[in-house]
CSV table of C-alpha atoms in Angstrom, one decimal:
chain,number,residue,atom,x,y,z
A,126,UNK,CA,93.0,200.5,96.8
A,127,UNK,CA,95.8,202.2,98.6
A,128,UNK,CA,97.7,199.0,99.5
A,129,UNK,CA,97.8,198.0,95.8
A,130,UNK,CA,99.3,201.3,94.9
A,131,UNK,CA,102.0,201.0,97.6
A,132,UNK,CA,102.8,197.5,96.5
A,133,UNK,CA,103.0,198.6,92.8
A,134,UNK,CA,105.3,201.6,93.4
A,135,UNK,CA,107.4,200.7,96.5
A,136,UNK,CA,109.9,197.8,96.2
A,137,UNK,CA,111.8,198.2,99.5
A,138,UNK,CA,109.9,196.4,102.4
A,139,UNK,CA,110.9,199.1,105.0
A,140,UNK,CA,109.7,202.0,102.9
A,141,UNK,CA,106.5,200.1,102.0
A,142,UNK,CA,105.8,199.5,105.6
A,143,UNK,CA,106.7,203.0,106.6
A,144,UNK,CA,104.3,204.4,104.0
A,145,UNK,CA,101.6,202.0,105.1
A,146,UNK,CA,102.1,202.9,108.7
A,147,UNK,CA,102.1,206.7,107.9
A,148,UNK,CA,98.8,206.2,106.0
A,149,UNK,CA,97.2,204.0,108.7
A,150,UNK,CA,98.3,206.2,111.7
A,151,UNK,CA,98.6,209.7,110.3
A,152,UNK,CA,102.1,209.8,111.8
A,153,UNK,CA,104.9,211.9,110.2
A,154,UNK,CA,108.1,210.2,109.0
A,155,UNK,CA,109.9,211.8,112.0
A,156,UNK,CA,107.5,210.2,114.4
A,157,UNK,CA,107.7,206.8,112.6
A,158,UNK,CA,111.5,207.0,113.1
A,159,UNK,CA,110.9,206.4,116.8
A,160,UNK,CA,109.2,203.1,116.3
A,161,UNK,CA,111.0,200.0,117.6
A,162,UNK,CA,110.5,196.4,116.4
A,163,UNK,CA,108.9,195.5,119.8
A,164,UNK,CA,106.3,198.2,119.1
A,165,UNK,CA,104.5,196.0,116.5
A,166,UNK,CA,102.5,193.3,118.1
A,167,UNK,CA,103.3,189.7,116.9
A,168,UNK,CA,100.1,189.6,114.9
A,169,UNK,CA,100.7,193.1,113.4
A,170,UNK,CA,97.4,194.3,114.6
A,171,UNK,CA,98.8,197.2,116.7
A,172,UNK,CA,101.7,199.6,116.4
A,173,UNK,CA,102.9,201.9,119.2
A,174,UNK,CA,104.6,205.1,118.3
A,175,UNK,CA,106.2,207.8,120.4
A,176,UNK,CA,103.9,210.8,121.1
A,177,UNK,CA,106.7,213.1,119.9
A,178,UNK,CA,108.9,213.0,116.8
A,179,UNK,CA,112.3,211.3,117.0
A,180,UNK,CA,115.1,213.8,116.6
A,181,UNK,CA,117.1,211.5,114.2
A,182,UNK,CA,119.6,208.7,114.3
A,183,UNK,CA,120.6,207.2,117.7
A,184,UNK,CA,118.9,205.4,120.5
A,185,UNK,CA,115.2,205.8,121.1
A,186,UNK,CA,114.1,207.0,124.5
A,187,UNK,CA,112.5,204.1,126.4
A,188,UNK,CA,110.6,206.1,128.9
A,189,UNK,CA,108.6,208.4,126.7
A,190,UNK,CA,104.9,208.2,126.3
A,191,UNK,CA,103.7,206.0,123.4
A,192,UNK,CA,100.4,206.0,121.5
A,193,UNK,CA,99.0,202.7,120.1
A,194,UNK,CA,97.3,202.5,116.8
A,195,UNK,CA,95.1,199.6,115.5
A,196,UNK,CA,96.3,198.4,112.1
A,197,UNK,CA,93.6,197.2,109.7
A,198,UNK,CA,93.9,193.6,108.7
A,199,UNK,CA,94.8,194.1,105.0
A,200,UNK,CA,97.8,196.3,106.0
A,201,UNK,CA,99.3,194.0,108.6
A,202,UNK,CA,101.2,191.8,106.2
A,203,UNK,CA,103.3,194.8,104.9
A,204,UNK,CA,104.3,195.7,108.5
A,205,UNK,CA,105.0,192.0,109.4
A,206,UNK,CA,107.2,191.6,106.3
A,207,UNK,CA,109.2,194.6,107.2
A,208,UNK,CA,109.7,193.4,110.8
A,209,UNK,CA,110.9,190.0,109.4
A,210,UNK,CA,113.3,191.9,107.1
A,211,UNK,CA,114.7,193.8,110.1
A,212,UNK,CA,115.1,190.6,112.2
A,213,UNK,CA,117.0,188.9,109.3
A,214,UNK,CA,119.5,191.8,109.6
A,215,UNK,CA,120.0,190.7,113.3
A,216,UNK,CA,118.0,193.6,114.7
A,217,UNK,CA,117.0,193.0,118.3
A,218,UNK,CA,113.5,193.9,119.6
A,219,UNK,CA,114.7,197.3,120.9
A,220,UNK,CA,116.1,198.2,117.5
A,221,UNK,CA,114.4,200.9,115.4
A,222,UNK,CA,111.8,199.5,113.0
A,223,UNK,CA,112.2,202.1,110.2
A,224,UNK,CA,116.0,202.4,110.1
A,225,UNK,CA,117.5,205.2,108.0
A,226,UNK,CA,114.0,206.5,107.1
A,227,UNK,CA,114.3,209.7,105.1
A,228,UNK,CA,111.3,212.0,105.1
A,229,UNK,CA,112.0,213.3,101.6
A,230,UNK,CA,112.2,209.8,100.2
A,231,UNK,CA,109.0,208.7,101.9
A,232,UNK,CA,107.3,211.8,100.6
A,233,UNK,CA,108.5,211.1,97.0
A,234,UNK,CA,107.2,207.5,97.3
A,235,UNK,CA,103.9,208.7,98.7
A,236,UNK,CA,103.5,211.1,95.7
A,237,UNK,CA,104.2,208.2,93.3
A,238,UNK,CA,101.4,206.3,95.0
A,239,UNK,CA,99.1,209.3,94.9
A,240,UNK,CA,99.2,209.6,98.7
A,241,UNK,CA,100.2,212.3,101.1
A,242,UNK,CA,102.2,211.8,104.3
A,243,UNK,CA,102.3,214.3,107.2
A,244,UNK,CA,105.5,216.5,107.2
């Protein structure tokens, strides 16, 4: 199962969640970078992502169109754990969910798990 491979090969909660989100949504790391903590529902059953890729570090545009994805039940705990991790770092709801996400690092982790993530 994919989730077991992610848990076995990815120790950091944000990268595990980013890889899980990329696999569940088909979103690129650049698009995931635009996700905010408030974009994950409290139950972890939905994640909203910007329709376009985020250009990089800095504030996320609040007026852009977003697309909502259903998160399968077995994957929710990984996303909820990462959200809790971010909140422990005093991140507010408008803060980026996947801070400092590097596409090359996520691709390397995906390869270690036998997965592919969109470029």
